[in-house]
Amino acid sequence: MGRIREKAQAMGRIMRRSKKALALFVVLRLVVLACAVGALVFGNYEAFFLCLLTLVLFLVPPFIEASFSITIPETLEVVIALFIFAAEILGELFHFYTLFPFWDTLLHTFNGFLAAAIGLALVSILNRSDRIAFSLSPFFCAVVAFYFSMTIGVLWEFFEFGMDWVFGLDMQKDTVLDGIASVLLDPEGLQRPFSIDGIQTVVVNGQDLGLGGYLDVGLVDTMEDLLVNFVGALSFSVIGYRYLKSKGAGTFARRFVPVLDAPGKGGWTDDAGGPADVAGCGDALGGEADDAGAA
């Protein structure tokens, strides 16, 4: 119990570091608690457990900071909290995914951006560790961050497909199309794609779906999600590369990259005036090796 109490106290100190951020966190939690109470009153237990999940997710960043001696920048903490609220409460509870078709696309773009920032931080920390026998240039650190973000995006789509397939949740949102093309429509079986355009009515088991077109079950949504995840990942990877290349001279990327609390081997405090704990991938700086690969 003593260790749990110490962990809780450490998390509390972390959340109280900034008065503005703390005020936002308190407001978000109060809104979620109000939604949870309302869900219980109206017997919507699915919404109630969604609210509980949201409250747990809010605790993940301070828990990581307290457990692994990692400092998450205030901007990143705020963005993560808003992202969780937008995805779980606004998106699921208040049906923003249905009311605003761009909502899912917006969140997946931010997810790609944030995951790339986390990936850059992870590879940078590993790059500075004495127990890891490699040192990557800023270019390859950015490449790893990009692929880390894309991997997270793909794994999430696997999760959505699994939930739809097993539990019928329709997490991969459907799209209404006015045309399709498929080799299955080839009457001769020669694998030639046959097209049907101008679809206005689809009848299933004698019932008109009333959608004004063909119902695509998740394919378009999945590819759009991966595409905007790609855009977000690529955007931050470029920003991260320039950040590492300049030895941490910029301020924008620093707002999104978690760092170790204690400076470690590979810092650039002495030669650039930047924070030593965000280095690592900058160790390969100093010549053509920066863009060529491992130092």
Coordinates of C-alpha atoms in Angstrom, one line a residue:
M1 CA 0.0 0.0 0.0
G2 CA 2.9 2.3 0.7
R3 CA 4.2 2.1 -2.8
I4 CA 0.7 2.7 -4.3
R5 CA 0.3 5.7 -2.1
E6 CA 3.7 7.1 -3.2
K7 CA 2.8 6.5 -6.8
A8 CA -0.5 8.3 -6.4
Q9 CA 1.2 11.2 -4.7
A10 CA 3.8 11.4 -7.4
M11 CA 1.0 11.4 -10.1
G12 CA -0.8 14.2 -8.2
R13 CA 2.4 16.3 -8.1
I14 CA 2.8 15.8 -11.9
M15 CA -0.8 16.8 -12.6
R16 CA -0.4 20.0 -10.5
R17 CA 2.7 21.3 -12.3
S18 CA 0.8 23.7 -14.4
K19 CA -2.3 25.6 -13.1
K20 CA -3.7 26.1 -16.6
A21 CA -3.3 22.4 -17.5
L22 CA -4.6 21.3 -14.1
A23 CA -7.7 23.5 -14.7
L24 CA -8.3 21.8 -18.0
F25 CA -7.8 18.3 -16.6
V26 CA -10.3 19.1 -13.8
V27 CA -12.9 20.4 -16.2
L28 CA -12.6 17.4 -18.5
R29 CA -12.9 15.0 -15.5
L30 CA -15.9 16.8 -14.1
V31 CA -17.6 16.6 -17.5
V32 CA -16.9 12.9 -17.8
L33 CA -18.1 12.3 -14.2
A34 CA -21.4 14.2 -15.0
C35 CA -21.8 12.0 -18.1
A36 CA -21.2 8.9 -16.0
V37 CA -23.8 9.9 -13.5
G38 CA -26.3 10.6 -16.2
A39 CA -25.6 7.3 -17.8
L40 CA -26.3 5.5 -14.5
V41 CA -29.5 7.5 -14.0
F42 CA -30.8 6.5 -17.4
G43 CA -29.6 2.9 -17.2
N44 CA -27.1 3.2 -20.0
Y45 CA -24.4 1.0 -18.6
E46 CA -22.4 0.9 -21.8
A47 CA -22.0 4.7 -21.7
F48 CA -21.1 4.4 -18.0
F49 CA -18.3 2.0 -18.6
L50 CA -17.1 4.2 -21.5
C51 CA -16.8 7.1 -19.0
L52 CA -14.9 4.9 -16.6
L53 CA -12.5 3.9 -19.4
T54 CA -12.0 7.6 -20.2
L55 CA -11.1 8.4 -16.6
V56 CA -8.6 5.6 -16.6
L57 CA -7.1 6.8 -19.8
F58 CA -6.7 10.3 -18.4
L59 CA -4.4 8.7 -15.7
V60 CA -2.1 7.0 -18.2
P61 CA 0.3 9.9 -18.9
P62 CA 1.0 10.8 -15.3
F63 CA 1.3 7.1 -14.4
I64 CA 4.0 6.7 -17.1
E65 CA 5.8 9.8 -15.9
A66 CA 5.8 8.6 -12.3
S67 CA 6.7 5.0 -13.1
F68 CA 9.5 5.5 -15.7
S69 CA 11.1 8.8 -14.9
I70 CA 9.9 10.3 -18.1
T71 CA 8.7 13.9 -18.5
I72 CA 5.8 14.5 -20.9
P73 CA 5.7 18.1 -22.1
E74 CA 2.7 20.0 -20.9
T75 CA 1.5 20.6 -24.5
L76 CA 1.6 16.9 -25.2
E77 CA -0.3 16.1 -22.0
V78 CA -3.0 18.6 -22.9
V79 CA -3.3 17.3 -26.5
I80 CA -3.5 13.7 -25.3
A81 CA -6.3 14.6 -22.8
L82 CA -8.3 16.5 -25.4
F83 CA -7.7 13.6 -27.9
I84 CA -9.1 11.0 -25.4
F85 CA -12.1 13.3 -24.6
A86 CA -12.8 13.9 -28.3
A87 CA -12.5 10.2 -29.2
E88 CA -14.4 8.6 -26.3
I89 CA -16.9 11.2 -25.0
L90 CA -17.6 13.4 -28.0
G91 CA -17.1 10.7 -30.6
E92 CA -18.8 7.8 -29.0
L93 CA -21.1 9.2 -26.3
F94 CA -22.3 12.3 -28.2
H95 CA -22.2 10.6 -31.6
F96 CA -19.8 13.1 -33.2
Y97 CA -18.6 10.3 -35.5
T98 CA -22.0 10.3 -37.1
L99 CA -22.9 14.0 -36.7
F100 CA -19.6 15.2 -38.2
P101 CA -18.2 12.9 -40.9
F102 CA -14.8 14.6 -40.6
W103 CA -14.4 13.8 -36.9
D104 CA -12.9 10.3 -37.3
T105 CA -10.5 11.6 -40.0
L106 CA -9.4 14.5 -37.8
L107 CA -8.7 12.2 -34.9
H108 CA -6.8 9.7 -37.0
T109 CA -4.6 12.5 -38.4
F110 CA -3.7 13.7 -34.8
N111 CA -3.1 10.0 -33.8
G112 CA -0.5 9.7 -36.6
F113 CA 1.1 12.9 -35.5
L114 CA 1.2 12.0 -31.8
A115 CA 2.3 8.5 -32.3
A116 CA 5.3 9.7 -34.4
A117 CA 6.3 12.0 -31.6
I118 CA 6.2 9.2 -29.1
G119 CA 8.1 7.0 -31.5
L120 CA 10.8 9.6 -31.9
A121 CA 11.1 9.9 -28.1
L122 CA 11.4 6.1 -27.7
V123 CA 14.1 5.6 -30.4
S124 CA 15.9 8.7 -29.1
I125 CA 16.0 7.3 -25.5
L126 CA 17.1 3.9 -26.7
N127 CA 19.7 5.5 -28.9
R128 CA 21.3 7.1 -25.8
S129 CA 21.3 3.9 -23.7
D130 CA 24.6 2.4 -22.8
R131 CA 23.0 -1.0 -23.0
I132 CA 21.9 -0.6 -26.7
A133 CA 24.7 -1.2 -29.2
F134 CA 23.7 1.1 -32.0
S135 CA 23.5 4.8 -32.8
L136 CA 21.1 6.1 -35.4
S137 CA 21.4 9.4 -37.3
P138 CA 18.6 11.9 -37.1
F139 CA 17.3 10.8 -40.5
F140 CA 16.9 7.2 -39.4
C141 CA 15.4 8.3 -36.1
A142 CA 12.8 10.1 -38.0
V143 CA 12.2 7.1 -40.3
V144 CA 11.7 4.8 -37.2
A145 CA 9.3 7.4 -35.7
F146 CA 7.3 7.3 -39.0
Y147 CA 7.1 3.5 -39.1
F148 CA 6.2 3.4 -35.4
S149 CA 3.3 5.7 -36.0
M150 CA 2.1 3.7 -39.1
T151 CA 2.4 0.4 -37.1
I152 CA 0.2 1.9 -34.4
G153 CA -2.3 2.9 -37.1
V154 CA -2.4 -0.5 -38.7
L155 CA -2.7 -2.3 -35.3
W156 CA -5.7 -0.1 -34.5
E157 CA -7.4 -1.0 -37.8
F158 CA -6.8 -4.7 -36.9
F159 CA -8.5 -4.0 -33.6
E160 CA -11.5 -2.3 -35.2
F161 CA -11.9 -5.2 -37.7
G162 CA -11.7 -7.7 -34.8
M163 CA -14.4 -5.8 -32.8
D164 CA -16.6 -5.6 -35.9
W165 CA -16.1 -9.3 -36.9
V166 CA -16.5 -10.8 -33.4
F167 CA -18.9 -8.4 -31.7
G168 CA -20.6 -6.6 -34.6
L169 CA -19.7 -3.1 -33.3
D170 CA -19.3 -1.4 -36.7
M171 CA -16.1 0.4 -35.6
Q172 CA -15.0 0.5 -39.2
K173 CA -17.7 3.0 -40.4
D174 CA -19.6 2.3 -43.6
T175 CA -19.6 4.4 -46.7
V176 CA -22.4 4.9 -49.2
L177 CA -21.1 4.6 -52.8
D178 CA -22.9 5.2 -56.1
G179 CA -20.7 2.7 -58.0
I180 CA -18.8 -0.5 -57.6
A181 CA -16.4 -2.7 -59.7
S182 CA -15.8 -6.4 -59.0
V183 CA -14.4 -9.4 -60.8
L184 CA -17.1 -11.4 -59.1
L185 CA -19.6 -9.8 -61.5
D186 CA -17.8 -11.2 -64.5
P187 CA -20.3 -13.7 -66.0
E188 CA -17.5 -15.6 -67.8
G189 CA -15.4 -15.9 -64.7
L190 CA -12.3 -14.4 -66.4
Q191 CA -11.5 -12.1 -63.5
R192 CA -12.4 -9.0 -65.4
P193 CA -13.7 -6.2 -63.2
F194 CA -17.3 -5.4 -64.1
S195 CA -18.7 -2.0 -63.1
I196 CA -22.1 -0.9 -61.9
D197 CA -22.5 2.9 -61.8
G198 CA -25.3 5.2 -60.7
I199 CA -26.5 2.9 -57.9
Q200 CA -29.5 4.5 -56.2
T201 CA -31.2 1.5 -54.5
V202 CA -29.9 -1.6 -52.8
V203 CA -32.3 -4.3 -51.8
V204 CA -31.4 -6.9 -49.2
N205 CA -33.7 -9.8 -48.6
G206 CA -36.5 -7.9 -50.3
Q207 CA -36.0 -4.8 -48.2
D208 CA -34.7 -1.5 -49.6
L209 CA -31.9 -0.1 -47.4
G210 CA -33.0 3.4 -48.2
L211 CA -29.4 4.7 -48.3
G212 CA -29.4 6.0 -51.9
G213 CA -26.4 3.9 -52.9
Y214 CA -24.3 0.8 -52.3
L215 CA -23.2 0.2 -48.7
D216 CA -19.4 -0.3 -48.4
V217 CA -18.7 -2.1 -45.2
G218 CA -15.6 -0.4 -43.8
L219 CA -13.0 -0.6 -46.7
V220 CA -13.1 3.1 -47.6
D221 CA -13.1 4.1 -43.9
T222 CA -10.1 1.9 -43.2
M223 CA -8.1 3.3 -46.2
E224 CA -9.0 6.9 -45.3
D225 CA -7.9 6.3 -41.7
L226 CA -4.5 4.9 -42.8
L227 CA -4.0 7.7 -45.3
V228 CA -4.6 10.5 -42.8
N229 CA -2.5 8.6 -40.3
F230 CA 0.3 8.6 -42.9
V231 CA -0.1 12.4 -43.3
G232 CA 0.1 12.9 -39.5
A233 CA 3.1 10.6 -39.2
L234 CA 5.0 12.1 -42.1
S235 CA 4.4 15.6 -40.9
F236 CA 5.8 15.0 -37.4
S237 CA 8.7 12.9 -38.8
V238 CA 9.8 15.8 -40.9
I239 CA 9.5 18.2 -38.0
G240 CA 11.4 15.7 -35.8
Y241 CA 14.1 15.3 -38.3
R242 CA 14.7 19.1 -38.5
Y243 CA 14.6 19.2 -34.7
L244 CA 17.3 16.6 -34.3
K245 CA 19.3 17.9 -37.2
S246 CA 19.4 21.3 -35.5
K247 CA 20.4 19.7 -32.1
G248 CA 17.1 20.7 -30.5
A249 CA 17.2 24.3 -31.5
G250 CA 13.5 24.5 -32.3
T251 CA 10.7 24.8 -29.7
F252 CA 7.7 23.3 -31.6
A253 CA 8.9 19.7 -31.6
R254 CA 10.1 19.9 -28.0
R255 CA 6.5 20.5 -26.9
F256 CA 5.5 17.0 -28.2
V257 CA 8.5 14.8 -27.4
P258 CA 8.7 13.1 -24.0
V259 CA 12.2 13.1 -22.4
L260 CA 14.0 11.3 -19.6
D261 CA 14.1 13.2 -16.3
A262 CA 17.9 12.8 -15.9
P263 CA 20.4 13.8 -18.6
G264 CA 22.2 10.8 -20.1
K265 CA 25.0 9.9 -22.4
G266 CA 24.7 11.6 -25.8
G267 CA 23.2 14.9 -24.7
W268 CA 24.1 18.1 -26.5
T269 CA 23.9 20.6 -23.7
D270 CA 27.6 21.5 -24.0
D271 CA 27.7 22.1 -27.7
A272 CA 24.2 23.6 -28.5
G273 CA 22.7 24.8 -25.3
G274 CA 19.8 22.5 -25.6
P275 CA 18.4 20.0 -23.1
A276 CA 20.7 17.0 -22.8
D277 CA 17.8 14.6 -22.2
V278 CA 16.2 15.1 -25.6
A279 CA 19.4 14.1 -27.5
G280 CA 20.4 10.6 -28.5
C281 CA 19.7 10.7 -32.2
G282 CA 21.9 13.8 -32.4
D283 CA 25.0 11.8 -31.6
A284 CA 25.5 11.0 -35.3
L285 CA 25.6 14.7 -36.2
G286 CA 28.6 16.3 -37.7
G287 CA 28.9 15.2 -41.3
E288 CA 27.6 13.2 -44.1
A289 CA 26.9 10.3 -41.8
D290 CA 23.8 12.1 -40.6
D291 CA 21.9 11.1 -43.6
A292 CA 23.7 7.9 -44.4
G293 CA 22.7 5.7 -41.5
A294 CA 24.1 4.4 -38.3
A295 CA 27.2 6.2 -36.9

